[in-house]
Amino acid sequence: MAQFNSAYVSVGILGILGGSLLLLVNSYASTPEKDFIPHTALGILLLIIAALIAYTGVRHSLSHSRLFSTLCLTVSALWCGSGLVYILAGQRVLPLTELKSSLIPGLAAFTLALFIIGTAALFVKKPVLLVIAISISLACAHQIAGLSDSDFGQSATAANYLLVCLVCAYFGFGRLLYTITQGKVKPPGTIMKQKNELKTEQNQSCSAVISVGLVMNLLSASVLACPLVGVVPQLSVGHVPWLWTAGVFQLGMCVLFYRAMDTLAATFYGFTSLLKFAEGYSALLSLYSIQPFSPVPFPVVFAVLFFVLALFSCQKSLLDGLYQLFFVAYSISIAAQPQGFFQSGTQGVQGAIFVASAGVLFVTTVNMVSSTKIPTGQGHFKALVTRIRSLTLRALDKDLHTPHLGHSKYADAELLGHACNVLAAFAITATIGNRNPLTVLVLPWAVMAGGVLQLLCGSVAFARGKTLESTAFILYGLMWTVWGLTRFGGLYSETRGFNVAVGIIGFMMFNLLLTIAALFLNVAWFVYAFTFQLILISFLLDAIGALPYGYDIGVTIIFGLVSFYCFLAHIFNSTFQSPQIPLGRPLVNLGGVGGGEGVCPHVPARKAASVQQIAEIMKNGGICGMPTDTVYVLVAACNRPDAVIKAYKVKKQAEDRPMSMWISSVKQLEPVRHLLSPLLLDFMEAAWPSSISMVIPRGPWLDIFGLGDAAKHIGTPQSIAIRSPDCAVATHLINLVGPIAVTSANPTGEADTTHHNQVYAKLGKKVEGVLCDGPSPENIASTVVDCTKIETGQIGFFRVGLIPKSKVLQIFEEVRNRHRQGHTNPGFEYDVPL
């Protein structure tokens, strides 16, 4: 793993080197009259390099190199935004006279952000990161000076990028030298952090992602506040790349926060990304000389959502909650002014957000890397709740988001999904009147909030195994996108009629199935799906010109309120263990259905405590599902004959496909080794652990494992299949339980089980526990070798599976040659009495 981390660091440094070299050459060789590299080419090259650096930053955000990840993602956003601006200028979408006003707001934000990151690098004595961050920060500052005054040449910018190139080249050469000499030569400043340095950062969760999200807020605030202070005349199309870059990066941060099991932060940056896209959309309209109009009441709904989120974010720290209150004020300022982002009140609040984002970025980045922490008000929320006897706070850990059936790499995204439906529902209640639909700021809320973000939530829900929820979010996301583009994208008057009605009827049929399925989940989801069906009916009536007055607004508001209730219930119930806001019980119960009630324990295989729990179930006579190096299997302890018989009956085992026996290692055959062939034992030792099953002669040696009458269900009257799997989870479980009886975790004749959720789906309540490890690593069965005549020096094959026949024969030939030479495994030599 250290080698992979080292490789990613090298890729990131080389990417920064390439971008700096590109800008160095362009800055040094360009003149006020002519640029050395054409704007389009420069922009495309910067985008390619930005993508490479972003990949490195994302990879390191999932490890422990937080500061380096923050630097990579920040530089990537800088070059992505500026690259898009250069492309617009090169394609004449943006007049060259506006290039200055387009670049300065973004460069100003990154000048400050990189300076803060460099300061944090100084605190932890990271000279390479310090020089890179400060040098690029100064390069941005000098570029601003050069754009503001043509007499101020770009030589200073080139000099700063030259310093970055030298440092990156030194680091790259040092890493190469360190690798070639196998660690004997260690140039100062080029060695990866030691274990003791990792301890500080391991407790920071996803701090790098937090810092980058704050940088994006800093960027958009700079763009919006610059017109207020007179740096640029007004928002223009040249500012769209900065705003949408910030939005795209914050969507990426949202996904990474779900990976970090931080639902509150993921929801917050999902909200702020919506603001970035709406701001960019408003700026884009200036290209067509359109003055946008913001529906005055609607942004108040956004303010309420932000306020609820800020209140519950205080459980992380008071700083988080107070910072999010700035966005409450921002949403109110948008609601108070019909021109939205173009008016001074909104821009003034963005100025305050700029200052607040810079301060929070400094605190977060320093706390991320320093052992001395700046107080952020952690623990005050918990202390307050502790004094209220009627409230019991939940523990903030990853187990909070563990699905009932198994485990997931992502936290629950229902909170953001419900909030997006609230925004989309209340947005489309806005009246357009005689205005051009494009001028009314509804499209970004309906398409981005109701569409794109809901598709993201649906994908996360699908990854968590939530079939109904993921289907609902994806279906509703598609509906909001289509309806938003049709009605508020200027297409509605042209397509209104039969074609639109047919499409809506198709959505209604799908949602009807969802509504029926929600009967088996809970009351809240049933009402949720049913009220959306009413919205679809309003769309249909509108398409055919038969919509009663006020019906569409009424049902949309009802759906918005139901969505808000679900939003509030999820954020409250995930914060407090008691009391709980009720979501209701299933309206219909069937066998194996009912919101997960009565389902056997589904525990993550990555935890030792989970394996111990399944082992105790098996020791008490239970049968369980287990992951292996191939597919999932159904297992029972051999020393519990009743469990073996139960597994045989549950499986409805066919006589031609008997159960097999698995062991953790050949050492578990120690009590019967004198009854087995030395060649066979040596072959087992050489071939295992692996996906090789060996069919060996049946004999009295089998009785010692306590199978009793259940022995007849394992193997045939003449032979038995035995195996030691190449799976750490399976091996650990067998070590705890002893040899186990194994069969595939599916009824006879059905396909193999390749996911832990399928175990319960196929076998139902007859299974008493499932170790969950996600999808199977292989969908190919094991190789079954006939060892019944191994003493003659021959083996056969019943089935060639994951391990090729040639590999098995090679192993056997090596073992047989050793025996011919008298070199047997000393661990299996028979005792010779003295």
mmCIF file of N, CA, C and O in Angstrom, residues 320-400:
data_model
loop_
_atom_site.group_PDB
_atom_site.id
_atom_site.type_symbol
_atom_site.label_atom_id
_atom_site.label_comp_id
_atom_site.label_asym_id
_atom_site.label_seq_id
_atom_site.Cartn_x
_atom_site.Cartn_y
_atom_site.Cartn_z
ATOM 1 N N ASP A 320 -19.247 24.565 12.815
ATOM 2 C CA ASP A 320 -19.972 24.099 11.642
ATOM 3 C C ASP A 320 -21.375 24.696 11.592
ATOM 4 O O ASP A 320 -21.837 25.156 10.535
ATOM 5 N N GLY A 321 -22.058 24.669 12.716
ATOM 6 C CA GLY A 321 -23.414 25.205 12.756
ATOM 7 C C GLY A 321 -23.460 26.693 12.482
ATOM 8 O O GLY A 321 -24.304 27.172 11.715
ATOM 9 N N LEU A 322 -22.558 27.448 13.098
ATOM 10 C CA LEU A 322 -22.537 28.901 12.894
ATOM 11 C C LEU A 322 -22.175 29.242 11.451
ATOM 12 O O LEU A 322 -22.739 30.175 10.867
ATOM 13 N N TYR A 323 -21.252 28.498 10.877
ATOM 14 C CA TYR A 323 -20.854 28.756 9.489
ATOM 15 C C TYR A 323 -22.034 28.532 8.539
ATOM 16 O O TYR A 323 -22.254 29.314 7.606
ATOM 17 N N GLN A 324 -22.820 27.495 8.779
ATOM 18 C CA GLN A 324 -23.943 27.208 7.900
ATOM 19 C C GLN A 324 -25.060 28.234 8.040
ATOM 20 O O GLN A 324 -25.875 28.395 7.118
ATOM 21 N N LEU A 325 -25.088 28.965 9.163
ATOM 22 C CA LEU A 325 -26.084 30.019 9.312
ATOM 23 C C LEU A 325 -25.866 31.148 8.311
ATOM 24 O O LEU A 325 -26.816 31.861 7.963
ATOM 25 N N PHE A 326 -24.636 31.341 7.835
ATOM 26 C CA PHE A 326 -24.391 32.347 6.804
ATOM 27 C C PHE A 326 -25.183 32.024 5.534
ATOM 28 O O PHE A 326 -25.633 32.928 4.830
ATOM 29 N N PHE A 327 -25.359 30.749 5.257
ATOM 30 C CA PHE A 327 -26.100 30.359 4.061
ATOM 31 C C PHE A 327 -27.601 30.484 4.277
ATOM 32 O O PHE A 327 -28.356 30.618 3.312
ATOM 33 N N VAL A 328 -28.037 30.440 5.535
ATOM 34 C CA VAL A 328 -29.424 30.772 5.837
ATOM 35 C C VAL A 328 -29.677 32.228 5.467
ATOM 36 O O VAL A 328 -30.667 32.561 4.793
ATOM 37 N N ALA A 329 -28.752 33.111 5.901
ATOM 38 C CA ALA A 329 -28.875 34.528 5.570
ATOM 39 C C ALA A 329 -28.803 34.749 4.060
ATOM 40 O O ALA A 329 -29.517 35.589 3.502
ATOM 41 N N TYR A 330 -27.961 33.996 3.395
ATOM 42 C CA TYR A 330 -27.810 34.131 1.947
ATOM 43 C C TYR A 330 -29.099 33.751 1.231
ATOM 44 O O TYR A 330 -29.545 34.441 0.302
ATOM 45 N N SER A 331 -29.729 32.657 1.659
ATOM 46 C CA SER A 331 -30.987 32.226 1.043
ATOM 47 C C SER A 331 -32.090 33.267 1.271
ATOM 48 O O SER A 331 -32.896 33.542 0.368
ATOM 49 N N ILE A 332 -32.113 33.857 2.467
ATOM 50 C CA ILE A 332 -33.116 34.894 2.750
ATOM 51 C C ILE A 332 -32.875 36.124 1.881
ATOM 52 O O ILE A 332 -33.820 36.748 1.378
ATOM 53 N N SER A 333 -31.600 36.471 1.679
ATOM 54 C CA SER A 333 -31.290 37.629 0.841
ATOM 55 C C SER A 333 -31.715 37.392 -0.611
ATOM 56 O O SER A 333 -32.147 38.320 -1.292
ATOM 57 N N ILE A 334 -31.610 36.152 -1.082
ATOM 58 C CA ILE A 334 -32.071 35.831 -2.438
ATOM 59 C C ILE A 334 -33.590 35.977 -2.508
ATOM 60 O O ILE A 334 -34.145 36.504 -3.484
ATOM 61 N N ALA A 335 -34.277 35.511 -1.448
ATOM 62 C CA ALA A 335 -35.738 35.584 -1.426
ATOM 63 C C ALA A 335 -36.232 37.013 -1.347
ATOM 64 O O ALA A 335 -37.324 37.335 -1.829
ATOM 65 N N ALA A 336 -35.444 37.894 -0.746
ATOM 66 C CA ALA A 336 -35.879 39.272 -0.517
ATOM 67 C C ALA A 336 -35.712 40.160 -1.739
ATOM 68 O O ALA A 336 -36.247 41.276 -1.761
ATOM 69 N N GLN A 337 -34.974 39.705 -2.747
ATOM 70 C CA GLN A 337 -34.673 40.553 -3.888
ATOM 71 C C GLN A 337 -34.976 39.817 -5.196
ATOM 72 O O GLN A 337 -34.403 38.751 -5.438
ATOM 73 N N PRO A 338 -35.836 40.358 -6.016
ATOM 74 C CA PRO A 338 -36.250 39.643 -7.233
ATOM 75 C C PRO A 338 -35.138 39.445 -8.247
ATOM 76 O O PRO A 338 -35.224 38.543 -9.078
ATOM 77 N N GLN A 339 -34.089 40.267 -8.199
ATOM 78 C CA GLN A 339 -32.980 40.092 -9.139
ATOM 79 C C GLN A 339 -31.954 39.077 -8.645
ATOM 80 O O GLN A 339 -30.941 38.852 -9.297
ATOM 81 N N GLY A 340 -32.194 38.523 -7.478
ATOM 82 C CA GLY A 340 -31.365 37.434 -6.973
ATOM 83 C C GLY A 340 -29.903 37.768 -6.829
ATOM 84 O O GLY A 340 -29.524 38.686 -6.078
ATOM 85 N N PHE A 341 -29.060 37.051 -7.560
ATOM 86 C CA PHE A 341 -27.610 37.141 -7.383
ATOM 87 C C PHE A 341 -27.017 38.440 -7.920
ATOM 88 O O PHE A 341 -25.851 38.724 -7.699
ATOM 89 N N PHE A 342 -27.800 39.238 -8.631
ATOM 90 C CA PHE A 342 -27.269 40.451 -9.237
ATOM 91 C C PHE A 342 -27.448 41.677 -8.349
ATOM 92 O O PHE A 342 -27.002 42.758 -8.710
ATOM 93 N N GLN A 343 -28.096 41.533 -7.202
ATOM 94 C CA GLN A 343 -28.368 42.695 -6.365
ATOM 95 C C GLN A 343 -27.379 42.775 -5.215
ATOM 96 O O GLN A 343 -26.792 41.785 -4.775
ATOM 97 N N SER A 344 -27.219 43.993 -4.712
ATOM 98 C CA SER A 344 -26.156 44.277 -3.738
ATOM 99 C C SER A 344 -26.357 43.551 -2.415
ATOM 100 O O SER A 344 -25.395 43.183 -1.755
ATOM 101 N N GLY A 345 -27.617 43.331 -1.998
ATOM 102 C CA GLY A 345 -27.847 42.646 -0.732
ATOM 103 C C GLY A 345 -27.312 41.227 -0.759
ATOM 104 O O GLY A 345 -26.616 40.781 0.174
ATOM 105 N N THR A 346 -27.606 40.513 -1.834
ATOM 106 C CA THR A 346 -27.102 39.142 -1.989
ATOM 107 C C THR A 346 -25.584 39.125 -2.063
ATOM 108 O O THR A 346 -24.924 38.287 -1.441
ATOM 109 N N GLN A 347 -25.022 40.063 -2.816
ATOM 110 C CA GLN A 347 -23.569 40.117 -2.964
ATOM 111 C C GLN A 347 -22.888 40.504 -1.659
ATOM 112 O O GLN A 347 -21.775 40.047 -1.371
ATOM 113 N N GLY A 348 -23.572 41.328 -0.840
ATOM 114 C CA GLY A 348 -23.010 41.683 0.460
ATOM 115 C C GLY A 348 -22.910 40.487 1.389
ATOM 116 O O GLY A 348 -21.917 40.302 2.101
ATOM 117 N N VAL A 349 -23.958 39.626 1.374
ATOM 118 C CA VAL A 349 -23.908 38.408 2.190
ATOM 119 C C VAL A 349 -22.792 37.491 1.695
ATOM 120 O O VAL A 349 -22.096 36.854 2.497
ATOM 121 N N GLN A 350 -22.582 37.449 0.378
ATOM 122 C CA GLN A 350 -21.481 36.634 -0.147
ATOM 123 C C GLN A 350 -20.131 37.186 0.303
ATOM 124 O O GLN A 350 -19.183 36.419 0.496
ATOM 125 N N GLY A 351 -20.024 38.497 0.475
ATOM 126 C CA GLY A 351 -18.797 39.057 1.036
ATOM 127 C C GLY A 351 -18.541 38.545 2.439
ATOM 128 O O GLY A 351 -17.407 38.211 2.807
ATOM 129 N N ALA A 352 -19.620 38.453 3.235
ATOM 130 C CA ALA A 352 -19.489 37.913 4.587
ATOM 131 C C ALA A 352 -19.119 36.434 4.541
ATOM 132 O O ALA A 352 -18.307 35.950 5.349
ATOM 133 N N ILE A 353 -19.723 35.696 3.581
ATOM 134 C CA ILE A 353 -19.383 34.279 3.433
ATOM 135 C C ILE A 353 -17.918 34.116 3.040
ATOM 136 O O ILE A 353 -17.242 33.169 3.479
ATOM 137 N N PHE A 354 -17.394 35.036 2.220
ATOM 138 C CA PHE A 354 -15.981 34.982 1.827
ATOM 139 C C PHE A 354 -15.078 35.064 3.069
ATOM 140 O O PHE A 354 -14.159 34.251 3.236
ATOM 141 N N VAL A 355 -15.374 36.011 3.939
ATOM 142 C CA VAL A 355 -14.568 36.172 5.161
ATOM 143 C C VAL A 355 -14.737 34.954 6.063
ATOM 144 O O VAL A 355 -13.754 34.412 6.603
ATOM 145 N N ALA A 356 -15.975 34.494 6.237
ATOM 146 C CA ALA A 356 -16.224 33.342 7.108
ATOM 147 C C ALA A 356 -15.559 32.082 6.546
ATOM 148 O O ALA A 356 -14.970 31.292 7.303
ATOM 149 N N SER A 357 -15.644 31.876 5.229
ATOM 150 C CA SER A 357 -15.035 30.687 4.617
ATOM 151 C C SER A 357 -13.527 30.696 4.797
ATOM 152 O O SER A 357 -12.916 29.647 5.052
ATOM 153 N N ALA A 358 -12.906 31.879 4.654
ATOM 154 C CA ALA A 358 -11.458 31.969 4.842
ATOM 155 C C ALA A 358 -11.081 31.615 6.277
ATOM 156 O O ALA A 358 -10.115 30.877 6.519
ATOM 157 N N GLY A 359 -11.849 32.117 7.241
ATOM 158 C CA GLY A 359 -11.549 31.812 8.642
ATOM 159 C C GLY A 359 -11.742 30.345 8.972
ATOM 160 O O GLY A 359 -10.892 29.720 9.626
ATOM 161 N N VAL A 360 -12.860 29.771 8.521
ATOM 162 C CA VAL A 360 -13.120 28.352 8.795
ATOM 163 C C VAL A 360 -12.106 27.476 8.068
ATOM 164 O O VAL A 360 -11.674 26.442 8.594
ATOM 165 N N LEU A 361 -11.706 27.877 6.854
ATOM 166 C CA LEU A 361 -10.691 27.125 6.122
ATOM 167 C C LEU A 361 -9.374 27.100 6.885
ATOM 168 O O LEU A 361 -8.716 26.052 6.982
ATOM 169 N N PHE A 362 -8.994 28.238 7.453
ATOM 170 C CA PHE A 362 -7.748 28.287 8.227
ATOM 171 C C PHE A 362 -7.835 27.368 9.448
ATOM 172 O O PHE A 362 -6.918 26.577 9.715
ATOM 173 N N VAL A 363 -8.943 27.451 10.180
ATOM 174 C CA VAL A 363 -9.105 26.628 11.388
ATOM 175 C C VAL A 363 -9.122 25.143 11.024
ATOM 176 O O VAL A 363 -8.436 24.322 11.646
ATOM 177 N N THR A 364 -9.879 24.793 9.997
ATOM 178 C CA THR A 364 -10.008 23.383 9.609
ATOM 179 C C THR A 364 -8.681 22.813 9.131
ATOM 180 O O THR A 364 -8.299 21.694 9.496
ATOM 181 N N THR A 365 -7.964 23.577 8.304
ATOM 182 C CA THR A 365 -6.710 23.072 7.747
ATOM 183 C C THR A 365 -5.643 22.941 8.821
ATOM 184 O O THR A 365 -4.894 21.951 8.843
ATOM 185 N N VAL A 366 -5.572 23.895 9.717
ATOM 186 C CA VAL A 366 -4.586 23.813 10.799
ATOM 187 C C VAL A 366 -4.915 22.646 11.724
ATOM 188 O O VAL A 366 -4.028 21.868 12.114
ATOM 189 N N ASN A 367 -6.189 22.481 12.084
ATOM 190 C CA ASN A 367 -6.572 21.358 12.943
ATOM 191 C C ASN A 367 -6.350 20.009 12.269
ATOM 192 O O ASN A 367 -6.140 18.998 12.937
ATOM 193 N N MET A 368 -6.375 20.010 10.942
ATOM 194 C CA MET A 368 -6.182 18.776 10.190
ATOM 195 C C MET A 368 -4.758 18.257 10.332
ATOM 196 O O MET A 368 -4.524 17.048 10.361
ATOM 197 N N VAL A 369 -3.786 19.164 10.435
ATOM 198 C CA VAL A 369 -2.387 18.747 10.390
ATOM 199 C C VAL A 369 -1.640 18.972 11.701
ATOM 200 O O VAL A 369 -0.558 18.416 11.894
ATOM 201 N N SER A 370 -2.200 19.770 12.585
ATOM 202 C CA SER A 370 -1.464 20.125 13.795
ATOM 203 C C SER A 370 -1.977 19.336 14.992
ATOM 204 O O SER A 370 -3.170 19.046 15.103
ATOM 205 N N SER A 371 -1.061 19.010 15.890
ATOM 206 C CA SER A 371 -1.459 18.322 17.119
ATOM 207 C C SER A 371 -2.106 19.284 18.106
ATOM 208 O O SER A 371 -2.855 18.873 18.986
ATOM 209 N N THR A 372 -1.820 20.585 17.974
ATOM 210 C CA THR A 372 -2.448 21.606 18.803
ATOM 211 C C THR A 372 -3.680 22.119 18.082
ATOM 212 O O THR A 372 -3.577 22.718 17.008
ATOM 213 N N LYS A 373 -4.852 21.903 18.650
ATOM 214 C CA LYS A 373 -6.104 22.194 17.967
ATOM 215 C C LYS A 373 -6.640 23.572 18.347
ATOM 216 O O LYS A 373 -6.538 24.004 19.504
ATOM 217 N N ILE A 374 -7.210 24.239 17.358
ATOM 218 C CA ILE A 374 -7.949 25.468 17.608
ATOM 219 C C ILE A 374 -9.360 25.076 18.028
ATOM 220 O O ILE A 374 -10.020 24.295 17.335
ATOM 221 N N PRO A 375 -9.874 25.590 19.149
ATOM 222 C CA PRO A 375 -11.210 25.173 19.621
ATOM 223 C C PRO A 375 -12.301 25.503 18.596
ATOM 224 O O PRO A 375 -12.321 26.596 18.020
ATOM 225 N N THR A 376 -13.182 24.524 18.360
ATOM 226 C CA THR A 376 -14.285 24.719 17.417
ATOM 227 C C THR A 376 -15.649 24.492 18.070
ATOM 228 O O THR A 376 -16.666 24.484 17.368
ATOM 229 N N GLY A 377 -15.659 24.313 19.368
ATOM 230 C CA GLY A 377 -16.934 24.135 20.063
ATOM 231 C C GLY A 377 -17.459 22.716 20.023
ATOM 232 O O GLY A 377 -18.677 22.504 20.083
ATOM 233 N N GLN A 378 -16.580 21.742 19.939
ATOM 234 C CA GLN A 378 -17.023 20.353 19.954
ATOM 235 C C GLN A 378 -17.481 19.954 21.358
ATOM 236 O O GLN A 378 -16.882 20.357 22.346
ATOM 237 N N GLY A 379 -18.517 19.167 21.417
ATOM 238 C CA GLY A 379 -18.995 18.641 22.696
ATOM 239 C C GLY A 379 -20.073 19.471 23.363
ATOM 240 O O GLY A 379 -20.750 18.982 24.274
ATOM 241 N N HIS A 380 -20.273 20.723 22.924
ATOM 242 C CA HIS A 380 -21.291 21.568 23.565
ATOM 243 C C HIS A 380 -22.697 21.066 23.272
ATOM 244 O O HIS A 380 -23.571 21.107 24.144
ATOM 245 N N PHE A 381 -22.925 20.610 22.046
ATOM 246 C CA PHE A 381 -24.242 20.086 21.685
ATOM 247 C C PHE A 381 -24.565 18.849 22.522
ATOM 248 O O PHE A 381 -25.667 18.708 23.050
ATOM 249 N N LYS A 382 -23.578 17.963 22.651
ATOM 250 C CA LYS A 382 -23.788 16.753 23.447
ATOM 251 C C LYS A 382 -24.049 17.090 24.903
ATOM 252 O O LYS A 382 -24.903 16.472 25.548
ATOM 253 N N ALA A 383 -23.317 18.064 25.424
ATOM 254 C CA ALA A 383 -23.512 18.458 26.822
ATOM 255 C C ALA A 383 -24.907 19.021 27.042
ATOM 256 O O ALA A 383 -25.543 18.767 28.077
ATOM 257 N N LEU A 384 -25.403 19.785 26.077
ATOM 258 C CA LEU A 384 -26.745 20.356 26.205
ATOM 259 C C LEU A 384 -27.809 19.267 26.147
ATOM 260 O O LEU A 384 -28.745 19.253 26.955
ATOM 261 N N VAL A 385 -27.669 18.328 25.203
ATOM 262 C CA VAL A 385 -28.661 17.258 25.059
ATOM 263 C C VAL A 385 -28.657 16.352 26.284
ATOM 264 O O VAL A 385 -29.705 15.851 26.707
ATOM 265 N N THR A 386 -27.483 16.149 26.866
ATOM 266 C CA THR A 386 -27.382 15.287 28.044
ATOM 267 C C THR A 386 -28.227 15.823 29.190
ATOM 268 O O THR A 386 -28.752 15.054 30.006
ATOM 269 N N ARG A 387 -28.376 17.137 29.256
ATOM 270 C CA ARG A 387 -29.164 17.741 30.342
ATOM 271 C C ARG A 387 -30.660 17.585 30.121
ATOM 272 O O ARG A 387 -31.445 17.790 31.042
ATOM 273 N N ILE A 388 -31.055 17.271 28.886
ATOM 274 C CA ILE A 388 -32.481 17.095 28.579
ATOM 275 C C ILE A 388 -32.810 15.612 28.696
ATOM 276 O O ILE A 388 -32.399 14.799 27.864
ATOM 277 N N ARG A 389 -33.517 15.232 29.700
ATOM 278 C CA ARG A 389 -33.744 13.824 29.994
ATOM 279 C C ARG A 389 -34.574 13.122 28.920
ATOM 280 O O ARG A 389 -34.474 11.904 28.749
ATOM 281 N N SER A 390 -35.397 13.853 28.230
ATOM 282 C CA SER A 390 -36.274 13.227 27.243
ATOM 283 C C SER A 390 -35.560 12.887 25.936
ATOM 284 O O SER A 390 -36.138 12.222 25.074
ATOM 285 N N LEU A 391 -34.317 13.348 25.776
ATOM 286 C CA LEU A 391 -33.561 13.105 24.547
ATOM 287 C C LEU A 391 -32.363 12.208 24.827
ATOM 288 O O LEU A 391 -31.658 12.400 25.824
ATOM 289 N N THR A 392 -32.139 11.242 23.943
ATOM 290 C CA THR A 392 -30.962 10.367 24.027
ATOM 291 C C THR A 392 -30.209 10.467 22.711
ATOM 292 O O THR A 392 -30.748 10.143 21.647
ATOM 293 N N LEU A 393 -28.969 10.940 22.781
ATOM 294 C CA LEU A 393 -28.178 11.194 21.576
ATOM 295 C C LEU A 393 -27.565 9.902 21.060
ATOM 296 O O LEU A 393 -27.120 9.052 21.831
ATOM 297 N N ARG A 394 -27.542 9.747 19.743
ATOM 298 C CA ARG A 394 -26.870 8.608 19.121
ATOM 299 C C ARG A 394 -25.372 8.852 19.064
ATOM 300 O O ARG A 394 -24.914 9.990 19.027
ATOM 301 N N ALA A 395 -24.623 7.775 19.054
ATOM 302 C CA ALA A 395 -23.174 7.884 18.890
ATOM 303 C C ALA A 395 -22.860 8.197 17.430
ATOM 304 O O ALA A 395 -23.459 7.628 16.519
ATOM 305 N N LEU A 396 -21.909 9.117 17.214
ATOM 306 C CA LEU A 396 -21.488 9.468 15.858
ATOM 307 C C LEU A 396 -20.398 8.509 15.417
ATOM 308 O O LEU A 396 -19.217 8.724 15.656
ATOM 309 N N ASP A 397 -20.761 7.401 14.796
ATOM 310 C CA ASP A 397 -19.776 6.462 14.271
ATOM 311 C C ASP A 397 -20.313 5.856 12.984
ATOM 312 O O ASP A 397 -21.455 6.063 12.584
ATOM 313 N N LYS A 398 -19.453 5.102 12.316
ATOM 314 C CA LYS A 398 -19.822 4.548 11.017
ATOM 315 C C LYS A 398 -20.922 3.504 11.122
ATOM 316 O O LYS A 398 -21.661 3.276 10.171
ATOM 317 N N ASP A 399 -21.056 2.858 12.285
ATOM 318 C CA ASP A 399 -22.088 1.842 12.430
ATOM 319 C C ASP A 399 -23.487 2.443 12.374
ATOM 320 O O ASP A 399 -24.464 1.732 12.163
ATOM 321 N N LEU A 400 -23.579 3.771 12.574
ATOM 322 C CA LEU A 400 -24.871 4.429 12.506
ATOM 323 C C LEU A 400 -25.514 4.249 11.137
ATOM 324 O O LEU A 400 -26.733 4.177 11.003
#
